[in-house]
Short mmCIF file of N, CA and C in Angstrom, two decimals:
data_model
loop_
_atom_site.label_atom_id
_atom_site.label_comp_id
_atom_site.label_asym_id
_atom_site.label_seq_id
_atom_site.Cartn_x
_atom_site.Cartn_y
_atom_site.Cartn_z
N UNK A 1 -14.91 12.03 144.74
CA UNK A 1 -14.27 12.23 146.71
C UNK A 1 -13.96 12.78 146.80
N UNK A 2 -14.06 12.98 147.85
CA UNK A 2 -13.05 13.03 149.44
C UNK A 2 -12.28 13.53 149.44
N UNK A 3 -10.98 14.77 149.54
CA UNK A 3 -9.80 14.03 150.37
C UNK A 3 -9.59 13.89 150.70
N UNK A 4 -8.59 13.15 151.58
CA UNK A 4 -8.28 12.66 153.20
C UNK A 4 -8.18 14.35 153.73
N UNK A 5 -9.25 14.55 154.46
CA UNK A 5 -9.16 15.48 155.38
C UNK A 5 -8.17 15.61 156.43
N UNK A 6 -8.76 14.25 157.11
CA UNK A 6 -7.55 14.23 158.25
C UNK A 6 -6.13 14.21 158.00
N UNK A 7 -5.14 14.02 158.90
CA UNK A 7 -3.86 13.85 158.73
C UNK A 7 -3.04 12.28 158.53
N UNK A 8 -4.39 11.36 158.45
CA UNK A 8 -3.98 10.10 158.25
C UNK A 8 -3.36 9.57 156.42
N UNK A 9 -2.08 9.75 157.16
CA UNK A 9 -2.09 9.19 155.61
C UNK A 9 -2.30 8.25 155.06
N UNK A 10 -2.58 7.74 153.48
CA UNK A 10 -3.05 7.00 153.33
C UNK A 10 -2.19 6.43 152.54
N UNK A 11 -2.75 4.67 152.48
CA UNK A 11 -1.91 3.78 151.65
C UNK A 11 -2.10 3.20 150.83
N UNK A 12 -2.31 3.27 149.24
CA UNK A 12 -2.59 2.50 148.55
C UNK A 12 -2.02 1.11 148.26
N UNK A 13 -3.00 -0.18 148.86
CA UNK A 13 -2.10 -1.39 148.92
C UNK A 13 -2.98 -2.43 146.88
N UNK A 14 -1.56 -3.10 146.99
CA UNK A 14 -2.72 -4.34 145.57
C UNK A 14 -1.93 -4.78 145.26
N UNK A 15 -2.39 -5.74 145.99
CA UNK A 15 -1.91 -7.13 146.16
C UNK A 15 -3.41 -8.63 146.12
N UNK A 16 -2.94 -9.30 145.12
CA UNK A 16 -4.05 -10.39 144.83
C UNK A 16 -3.89 -11.21 146.37
N UNK A 17 -3.48 -12.07 146.87
CA UNK A 17 -3.06 -12.96 147.70
C UNK A 17 -4.01 -12.33 149.30
N UNK A 18 -3.97 -12.54 149.52
CA UNK A 18 -5.85 -12.58 150.48
C UNK A 18 -4.64 -12.62 152.00
N UNK A 19 -3.02 -12.69 152.04
CA UNK A 19 -2.43 -13.51 153.46
C UNK A 19 -2.14 -11.80 153.22
N UNK A 20 -1.72 -11.56 152.59
CA UNK A 20 0.00 -11.22 152.17
C UNK A 20 -1.12 -9.68 152.49
N UNK A 21 -1.94 -9.32 151.68
CA UNK A 21 -3.10 -8.46 151.49
C UNK A 21 -3.49 -7.97 153.17
N UNK A 22 -4.11 -8.36 154.15
CA UNK A 22 -4.50 -8.64 155.62
C UNK A 22 -3.47 -8.04 156.39
N UNK A 23 -1.76 -9.64 155.56
CA UNK A 23 -0.09 -8.18 156.88
C UNK A 23 -0.80 -7.32 156.83
N UNK A 24 -0.14 -6.90 154.68
CA UNK A 24 0.22 -5.31 154.79
C UNK A 24 -0.81 -4.21 155.67
N UNK A 25 -2.08 -4.56 155.71
CA UNK A 25 -2.95 -4.63 156.23
C UNK A 25 -2.75 -3.91 157.46
N UNK A 26 -3.11 -4.65 158.27
CA UNK A 26 -2.28 -4.94 160.08
C UNK A 26 -1.14 -4.24 159.62
N UNK A 27 0.14 -4.62 159.21
CA UNK A 27 0.89 -3.88 159.66
C UNK A 27 1.41 -2.60 159.41
N UNK A 28 0.78 -1.72 157.66
CA UNK A 28 0.48 -0.25 157.19
C UNK A 28 -0.04 0.37 158.30
N UNK A 29 -1.61 -0.07 159.16
CA UNK A 29 -2.27 0.41 160.41
C UNK A 29 -1.58 0.69 161.44
N UNK A 30 -1.01 -0.14 162.15
CA UNK A 30 -0.42 -0.30 163.02
C UNK A 30 1.01 1.11 163.09
N UNK A 31 1.80 1.30 162.03
CA UNK A 31 2.92 2.16 161.57
C UNK A 31 1.98 3.76 161.50
N UNK A 32 0.57 4.00 161.58
CA UNK A 32 0.06 5.50 161.10
C UNK A 32 -1.40 5.69 158.97
N UNK A 33 -0.59 4.45 158.61
CA UNK A 33 -1.72 4.80 157.70
C UNK A 33 -3.27 3.82 157.84
N UNK A 34 -4.11 4.47 157.00
CA UNK A 34 -5.49 4.06 156.94
C UNK A 34 -4.91 3.33 155.54
N UNK A 35 -4.61 1.78 155.02
CA UNK A 35 -5.40 1.36 154.05
C UNK A 35 -6.47 1.26 153.55
N UNK A 36 -5.79 1.52 151.77
CA UNK A 36 -7.13 0.90 151.38
C UNK A 36 -6.05 -0.05 150.12
N UNK A 37 -7.32 -1.33 150.29
CA UNK A 37 -6.85 -2.94 149.69
C UNK A 37 -7.85 -2.73 148.30
N UNK A 38 -6.89 -2.79 147.26
CA UNK A 38 -7.75 -3.38 146.17
C UNK A 38 -6.80 -4.85 145.31
N UNK A 39 -7.60 -5.68 144.84
CA UNK A 39 -7.38 -7.16 145.59
C UNK A 39 -7.71 -7.24 144.14
N UNK A 40 -7.03 -6.54 142.52
CA UNK A 40 -6.65 -6.87 141.16
C UNK A 40 -6.69 -5.73 140.70
N UNK A 41 -6.01 -5.47 140.08
CA UNK A 41 -5.52 -4.68 138.73
C UNK A 41 -7.01 -3.33 138.43
N UNK A 42 -7.97 -4.03 137.97
CA UNK A 42 -9.04 -2.86 137.29
C UNK A 42 -10.04 -2.63 139.06
N UNK A 43 -9.66 -2.99 140.48
CA UNK A 43 -10.56 -1.54 141.17
C UNK A 43 -9.18 -1.41 141.30
N UNK A 44 -8.17 -1.31 141.11
CA UNK A 44 -7.14 -0.19 141.38
C UNK A 44 -6.99 0.60 140.39
N UNK A 45 -7.36 0.23 138.94
CA UNK A 45 -7.33 1.07 138.04
C UNK A 45 -9.02 2.59 138.21
N UNK A 46 -9.68 1.84 138.73
CA UNK A 46 -10.41 2.58 139.31
C UNK A 46 -9.86 3.21 140.42
N UNK A 47 -9.57 3.03 141.42
CA UNK A 47 -8.96 3.82 142.06
C UNK A 47 -8.54 5.00 142.01
N UNK A 48 -7.12 4.99 141.30
CA UNK A 48 -6.72 5.86 140.58
C UNK A 48 -7.37 6.97 139.61
N UNK A 49 -8.06 6.32 139.04
CA UNK A 49 -8.86 7.06 138.39
C UNK A 49 -9.67 8.42 138.66
N UNK A 50 -10.08 7.42 140.06
CA UNK A 50 -11.51 7.77 140.93
C UNK A 50 -11.05 9.19 142.63
N UNK A 51 -9.61 8.97 142.76
CA UNK A 51 -9.37 8.81 143.71
C UNK A 51 -8.45 10.20 144.32
N UNK A 52 -8.10 11.56 145.73
CA UNK A 52 -7.39 12.25 146.08
C UNK A 52 -5.87 10.26 145.69
N UNK A 53 -5.08 11.51 145.28
CA UNK A 53 -3.68 10.16 145.43
C UNK A 53 -3.17 10.04 147.32
N UNK A 54 -2.17 8.98 146.94
CA UNK A 54 -1.88 8.26 148.48
C UNK A 54 -0.75 9.55 149.08
N UNK A 55 -0.87 8.65 150.11
CA UNK A 55 0.95 8.68 150.63
C UNK A 55 1.70 7.71 149.70
N UNK A 56 1.33 7.44 149.56
CA UNK A 56 1.87 5.60 149.37
C UNK A 56 1.44 4.64 148.65
N UNK A 57 1.70 4.25 147.21
CA UNK A 57 1.26 3.26 147.35
C UNK A 57 2.34 1.58 146.69
N UNK A 58 1.55 -0.17 147.58
CA UNK A 58 2.36 -1.57 147.61
C UNK A 58 1.73 -1.46 145.93
N UNK A 59 1.93 -2.23 145.09
CA UNK A 59 1.51 -3.34 144.38
C UNK A 59 2.15 -4.15 143.84
N UNK A 60 2.06 -5.35 143.60
CA UNK A 60 2.17 -6.90 143.59
C UNK A 60 2.87 -6.24 142.25
N UNK A 61 3.12 -6.85 141.39
CA UNK A 61 3.84 -7.70 139.63
C UNK A 61 2.88 -7.46 139.62
N UNK A 62 1.99 -9.41 139.45
CA UNK A 62 1.50 -9.77 139.36
C UNK A 62 0.22 -9.91 139.42
N UNK A 63 -0.41 -9.25 138.69
CA UNK A 63 -2.22 -9.08 139.08
C UNK A 63 -3.55 -9.51 138.38
N UNK A 64 -4.04 -10.16 139.00
CA UNK A 64 -5.78 -9.98 137.88
C UNK A 64 -6.01 -8.71 136.87
N UNK A 65 -5.86 -9.39 135.80
CA UNK A 65 -6.49 -7.57 135.04
C UNK A 65 -5.50 -6.62 134.17
N UNK A 66 -5.12 -6.09 135.63
CA UNK A 66 -3.67 -4.37 134.48
C UNK A 66 -2.56 -5.55 135.63
N UNK A 67 -1.41 -5.38 135.27
CA UNK A 67 -1.24 -5.84 136.46
C UNK A 67 -0.06 -4.99 136.71
N UNK A 68 1.11 -5.24 137.84
CA UNK A 68 1.51 -4.03 138.64
C UNK A 68 2.13 -3.06 137.81
N UNK A 69 3.02 -3.33 136.70
CA UNK A 69 4.23 -2.19 135.84
C UNK A 69 3.06 -1.50 134.56
N UNK A 70 1.45 -1.95 134.91
CA UNK A 70 0.67 -0.76 133.92
C UNK A 70 -0.51 0.30 135.24
N UNK A 71 0.30 -0.59 136.36
CA UNK A 71 -0.35 0.12 136.36
C UNK A 71 0.40 1.76 137.43
N UNK A 72 1.47 1.58 137.43
CA UNK A 72 2.66 2.21 137.46
C UNK A 72 3.01 3.07 136.25
N UNK A 73 2.15 2.62 135.48
CA UNK A 73 2.10 3.60 134.29
C UNK A 73 1.00 4.78 134.33
N UNK A 74 0.39 4.21 134.33
CA UNK A 74 -1.38 4.96 135.26
C UNK A 74 -1.36 5.81 135.52
N UNK A 75 -0.42 5.73 137.17
CA UNK A 75 0.13 7.01 138.27
C UNK A 75 1.08 8.08 137.92
N UNK A 76 1.97 7.70 137.40
CA UNK A 76 3.40 8.25 136.45
C UNK A 76 2.09 9.91 135.59
N UNK A 77 0.45 9.03 135.16
CA UNK A 77 0.21 9.96 133.94
C UNK A 77 -0.93 10.45 134.54
N UNK A 78 -2.08 9.87 135.87
CA UNK A 78 -3.43 10.98 136.05
C UNK A 78 -1.78 12.22 137.40
N UNK A 79 -3.16 13.09 137.12
CA UNK A 79 -2.31 14.17 137.60
C UNK A 79 -2.99 14.26 139.03
N UNK A 80 -2.13 14.84 139.92
CA UNK A 80 -1.88 14.68 141.57
C UNK A 80 -1.51 13.15 141.48
N UNK A 81 -0.82 12.77 141.28
CA UNK A 81 -0.61 11.27 141.05
C UNK A 81 0.64 11.72 141.60
N UNK A 82 1.65 11.91 140.45
CA UNK A 82 2.92 11.62 139.24
C UNK A 82 3.69 11.51 140.49
N UNK A 83 3.68 12.43 141.32
CA UNK A 83 4.42 12.12 143.00
C UNK A 83 4.83 11.02 143.96
N UNK A 84 3.83 10.20 143.90
CA UNK A 84 3.30 9.44 144.12
C UNK A 84 4.71 8.13 144.78
N UNK A 85 4.69 8.19 146.12
CA UNK A 85 6.00 6.88 146.14
C UNK A 85 5.66 5.26 146.24
N UNK A 86 6.19 4.48 144.85
CA UNK A 86 5.49 3.46 144.51
C UNK A 86 5.95 2.78 144.51
N UNK A 87 5.92 2.06 146.23
CA UNK A 87 6.13 0.07 145.97
C UNK A 87 6.01 -1.14 145.37
N UNK A 88 6.92 -1.66 144.47
CA UNK A 88 6.56 -3.07 144.45
C UNK A 88 6.67 -4.36 144.87
N UNK A 89 5.96 -5.34 145.16
CA UNK A 89 6.27 -5.89 146.41
C UNK A 89 5.94 -7.11 145.40
N UNK A 90 7.34 -8.25 145.54
CA UNK A 90 6.93 -9.25 144.31
C UNK A 90 7.69 -10.61 144.82
N UNK A 91 6.87 -11.64 143.65
CA UNK A 91 7.83 -12.63 143.92
C UNK A 91 9.36 -12.36 143.21
N UNK A 92 8.95 -11.59 141.72
CA UNK A 92 9.28 -11.94 141.20
C UNK A 92 10.67 -11.56 141.72
N UNK A 93 11.31 -12.21 140.74
CA UNK A 93 13.10 -11.75 141.27
C UNK A 93 14.41 -11.96 140.16
N UNK A 94 13.97 -11.50 139.35
CA UNK A 94 14.91 -12.31 138.74
C UNK A 94 15.40 -10.30 138.19
N UNK A 95 16.47 -9.80 137.79
CA UNK A 95 16.72 -8.55 137.42
C UNK A 95 16.36 -7.49 136.22
N UNK A 96 15.95 -8.28 135.44
CA UNK A 96 15.22 -7.84 134.31
C UNK A 96 13.46 -7.56 134.67
N UNK A 97 12.69 -8.11 136.09
CA UNK A 97 11.73 -7.57 136.93
C UNK A 97 11.78 -6.53 137.37
N UNK A 98 13.28 -6.39 137.87
CA UNK A 98 13.82 -5.18 139.09
C UNK A 98 13.42 -4.55 137.89
N UNK A 99 14.37 -4.38 137.17
CA UNK A 99 15.11 -3.08 136.17
C UNK A 99 13.32 -2.65 135.42
N UNK A 100 12.79 -3.33 134.51
CA UNK A 100 11.31 -2.89 134.54
C UNK A 100 10.62 -1.91 134.80
N UNK A 101 10.28 -2.83 135.92
CA UNK A 101 9.76 -1.89 137.30
C UNK A 101 10.19 -0.67 137.55
N UNK A 102 10.96 -0.68 138.11
CA UNK A 102 11.77 0.56 138.15
C UNK A 102 12.34 1.90 137.05
N UNK A 103 12.68 1.49 135.43
CA UNK A 103 12.19 1.94 134.41
C UNK A 103 10.99 2.35 133.74
N UNK A 104 9.62 1.60 134.62
CA UNK A 104 8.83 2.12 134.16
C UNK A 104 8.13 3.13 135.23
N UNK A 105 8.96 3.59 136.67
CA UNK A 105 8.65 4.21 136.93
C UNK A 105 9.42 4.52 138.81
N UNK A 106 8.51 3.11 139.17
CA UNK A 106 9.08 2.89 140.40
C UNK A 106 9.54 3.39 141.86
N UNK A 107 9.92 3.49 142.04
CA UNK A 107 10.47 3.94 143.35
C UNK A 107 11.14 3.58 144.38
N UNK A 108 10.55 1.22 144.07
CA UNK A 108 10.96 1.06 144.85
C UNK A 108 11.39 -0.43 144.87
N UNK A 109 11.81 -1.41 145.25
CA UNK A 109 10.94 -2.89 144.76
C UNK A 109 11.31 -3.62 145.28
N UNK A 110 10.94 -4.18 146.41
CA UNK A 110 11.20 -5.65 148.02
C UNK A 110 10.85 -6.59 146.94
N UNK A 111 11.14 -7.98 147.41
CA UNK A 111 11.14 -8.91 147.15
C UNK A 111 10.64 -10.66 148.36
N UNK A 112 9.05 -10.20 147.68
CA UNK A 112 8.95 -11.78 148.91
C UNK A 112 9.42 -13.01 148.94
N UNK A 113 9.21 -13.50 149.99
CA UNK A 113 8.72 -12.77 151.02
C UNK A 113 9.83 -11.52 151.82
N UNK A 114 8.91 -10.27 152.27
CA UNK A 114 9.95 -9.55 152.68
C UNK A 114 9.55 -9.38 154.04
N UNK A 115 10.68 -8.09 154.81
CA UNK A 115 10.84 -8.66 156.62
C UNK A 115 10.32 -6.64 156.67
N UNK A 116 8.34 -7.31 157.81
CA UNK A 116 7.89 -6.60 158.05
C UNK A 116 9.47 -5.16 158.66
N UNK A 117 10.16 -5.15 159.09
CA UNK A 117 10.81 -4.15 159.83
C UNK A 117 11.25 -2.84 158.06
N UNK A 118 12.45 -4.21 157.36
CA UNK A 118 12.97 -3.72 155.72
C UNK A 118 11.82 -2.49 155.29
N UNK A 119 10.73 -3.51 155.08
CA UNK A 119 9.67 -2.25 154.51
C UNK A 119 8.66 -1.22 155.05
N UNK A 120 8.93 -1.40 156.71
CA UNK A 120 8.11 0.12 157.39
C UNK A 120 9.80 1.01 156.67
N UNK A 121 10.27 0.72 156.89
CA UNK A 121 12.05 1.48 157.33
C UNK A 121 12.37 2.15 155.78
N UNK A 122 11.41 1.47 154.62
CA UNK A 122 11.78 2.13 153.14
C UNK A 122 10.28 2.84 152.76
N UNK A 123 8.96 2.59 154.19
CA UNK A 123 8.71 3.46 154.17
C UNK A 123 8.23 4.70 154.71
N UNK A 124 8.98 4.89 155.84
CA UNK A 124 9.60 5.75 155.90
C UNK A 124 10.07 6.21 155.89
N UNK A 125 11.51 6.15 155.24
CA UNK A 125 11.82 6.62 154.25
C UNK A 125 11.14 8.26 153.07
N UNK A 126 10.72 6.90 152.68
CA UNK A 126 9.68 8.15 151.50
C UNK A 126 8.93 8.98 151.80
N UNK A 127 8.65 9.13 152.96
CA UNK A 127 7.35 9.58 153.87
C UNK A 127 8.81 11.06 154.79
N UNK A 128 9.83 10.52 154.65
CA UNK A 128 11.19 12.08 154.55
C UNK A 128 11.36 13.04 154.04
N UNK A 129 11.02 12.48 152.57
CA UNK A 129 11.68 13.16 151.71
C UNK A 129 9.99 14.12 151.14
N UNK A 130 9.16 13.78 151.35
CA UNK A 130 7.69 14.60 151.24
C UNK A 130 7.56 15.17 151.91
N UNK A 131 8.13 15.63 153.51
CA UNK A 131 7.67 15.77 154.72
C UNK A 131 8.51 17.75 154.31
#
């Protein structure tokens, strides 16, 4: 596949809830991202294996076929993807889930329901680090 040749940063969003996925797509597009949506872990796995690295990735933890923790591991092993900021966006609030995600290589962990402005602020923080 061709790399993203324009200057629009790409956000990979892996979310199986249709409403949340559309909300994230809307928010991120308004913030200047081109959004690639994956509805399950298997679709995301194929994207990670075949596409250029995005500017940022947002993963739900609980996904069909391949969960968010497995996806973080894939991102950290995929050549060219190692430095992609990964935010977990999940309803799981227990400390052990947060620790597992961060230990797996996630850069941040946001609990649903999330505040849109907070999510965008966290994304801006990662964009500044990469600039």
